[in-house]
């Protein structure tokens, strides 16, 4: 029986690029200091982490699409295949804007498909916009 | 408080100024601020509240002996009325030391004037009243810094001074941080505009590009975005994005159906103007977007489409209206440029087609095929041409190349083809035709020159076909023998339009059944592979030998496409004529 609880303030970030991890931490810790950020450097560690009974589940996951070994798309399809993670918001982060990539991720169950810009100020705005939207949705869906 | 102690207020204040001027948010120096005020004699708790311009409580902080707490449950309701109507009884004004302007007031409030909840909190920490500073904070908001004071243990004058000093730090830092955020927001907008513009400038696939642009905008500046483009007299949505993947399809469906608040703009009965604020979006609840701002995509005096940003109610987007209009202006230019380019390219290809023969004549005993490649993404007509004249006697084939591109080159191409074919159709020889054209160009002082090669085929005797070739400054034709041998006839001559005497030397050869003669323009020789090697210098002869068994049309197509190895980046005209073998059932070339 799965006894993991979901920590509404916990955000999991799966990103292989160290610079991007650092940028995400810098941006989110400033715009949303109330959130707890947890980073994973590759796709292989996501499922073991999510199934770890000793740790809370994240409410939201940022998922880089392009990673060596297990890529973001594979992580997305695997996590979405498990109904116990249905409540977790998954935001795909990618530098691709091609329709084929977007359609593929939507079909696999991504909640958002976010373009990852190069400029930090813009990246911060993008992350803030996504987090604001999904936390306001969670509040609307589960009013306290 | 004693002088020269580490917790001396003046030292704490000094440190607080330093922290406040490096902090990226007031949160970063909150602990230092609240702990410092709490250290003052008689202060039992410190309260901080930020109100939005509309009056709602945004943030509350409370520090007492138990520590600093943000958003204590129930505190927002307890302080909702705090700070209103205090202007009547100030005990001090807070003045901006740099600008000498008043930024707030300090008032003393006994517990009896507080809300029941707040009075309980104040009493609970051993205080009997609040010393309240009301402040003007950034974005037309209001702030409150308050000290819960046990009046018996406090020196009011000292506390008023300290609260005023702490409030100055808060207000100064808050305005600086707000300005810094405005600057960063502007940097984000500039970056987005630059990236979107770069994307739009780099591609001529406008629909694909605009889809990428709305994806870049959401969720950086809006929760949803759409671009409509004018097509066949009506606005059609071609790019739609929603931050919520599950709501994107309902948004797209609704826009396609036209049932939204923007419909009057789409059908032309209303027109948004710059500065138009957000309007109700009138989208179904399932889409989850409440307001919209629309900008017309207008370039060179024509309405080309619409750009719309959608937002949720209470979303905190700022500055996006001006950005919307900036982006709309650039998108409009990109659409207009792409449309004009496509139109011009179509016109050029159409004109080019009219400068070439619609069909080649059918000549018994000969297999003829021609191919033409227009240079990549060119917006000017090229000067390469070919033609075949069959008047019942020897057949004359020609390939020419007018120097340059554009309308003047096209005019000379038309003149050259018309002149040559008229002389040839009248029974004149190719040498005579070239001479007449050269004299006309010299007489009319046409500043351009042209090169040309001709091949005259016939008569035939004992299945051997006579071939005479001429080259006026042009790549010489090539003979591809049935066994794969490639020969270059020894014809020579000068280009047309420069010298009075073309100094033409005719080469005479013979084509045996299965042999082929190839005429072409220099664009074929100059095609390059990925290593930069020229087709004409490396593999053309070998390629021709390998392709010799193909039907003439397939052989020409293979050459024009660079034999899949060479990139043909210029105009190229190719004409192939094969002497068919009557033993293989071909109609024999007779009687010419």
Coordinates of N, CA and C in Angstrom, one line a residue, chain B residues 45 47 62 82 107-111 114 118 122 128-132 146-149:
Chain B
X45 N 6.5 42.9 20.4 CA 6.3 42.2 19.2 C 6.4 43.2 18.0
X47 N 5.1 43.9 14.0 CA 4.1 43.5 13.0 C 4.4 44.2 11.7
X62 N 4.9 38.6 11.6 CA 4.8 38.9 13.1 C 6.0 38.3 13.7
X82 N -6.3 47.9 9.6 CA -5.2 48.6 10.3 C -4.6 49.6 9.3
X107 N 1.7 56.7 14.3 CA 0.5 57.0 15.1 C 0.5 56.0 16.3
X108 N 0.1 56.5 17.4 CA 0.0 55.6 18.6 C -1.5 55.1 18.7
X109 N -1.6 53.8 18.8 CA -3.0 53.2 18.9 C -3.1 52.4 20.2
X110 N -4.0 52.8 21.1 CA -4.2 51.9 22.3 C -4.9 50.6 21.8
X111 N -4.9 49.6 22.6 CA -5.5 48.3 22.3 C -6.9 48.5 22.0
X114 N -7.9 48.8 18.3 CA -7.5 47.7 17.4 C -8.7 46.7 17.2
X118 N -6.6 41.5 16.8 CA -5.2 42.1 16.9 C -5.0 42.5 18.4
X122 N -1.9 41.5 20.7 CA -1.0 42.5 21.4 C -1.0 42.2 22.9
X128 N 0.4 46.8 25.5 CA -0.9 47.5 25.7 C -1.3 48.4 24.6
X129 N -0.5 48.4 23.5 CA -0.8 49.3 22.4 C 0.1 49.1 21.3
X130 N -0.2 49.8 20.1 CA 0.7 49.7 18.9 C 1.2 51.0 18.6
X131 N 2.4 51.1 18.2 CA 3.0 52.3 17.6 C 3.0 51.9 16.1
X132 N 2.2 52.6 15.3 CA 2.0 52.2 13.9 C 2.6 53.2 12.9
X146 N 4.6 48.1 12.6 CA 4.0 48.4 13.9 C 4.8 47.7 15.0
X147 N 4.9 48.5 16.1 CA 5.6 47.9 17.3 C 4.5 47.7 18.4
X148 N 4.4 46.5 18.9 CA 3.5 46.2 20.1 C 4.3 46.6 21.3
X149 N 3.8 47.6 22.0 CA 4.7 48.2 23.1 C 4.0 48.1 24.4

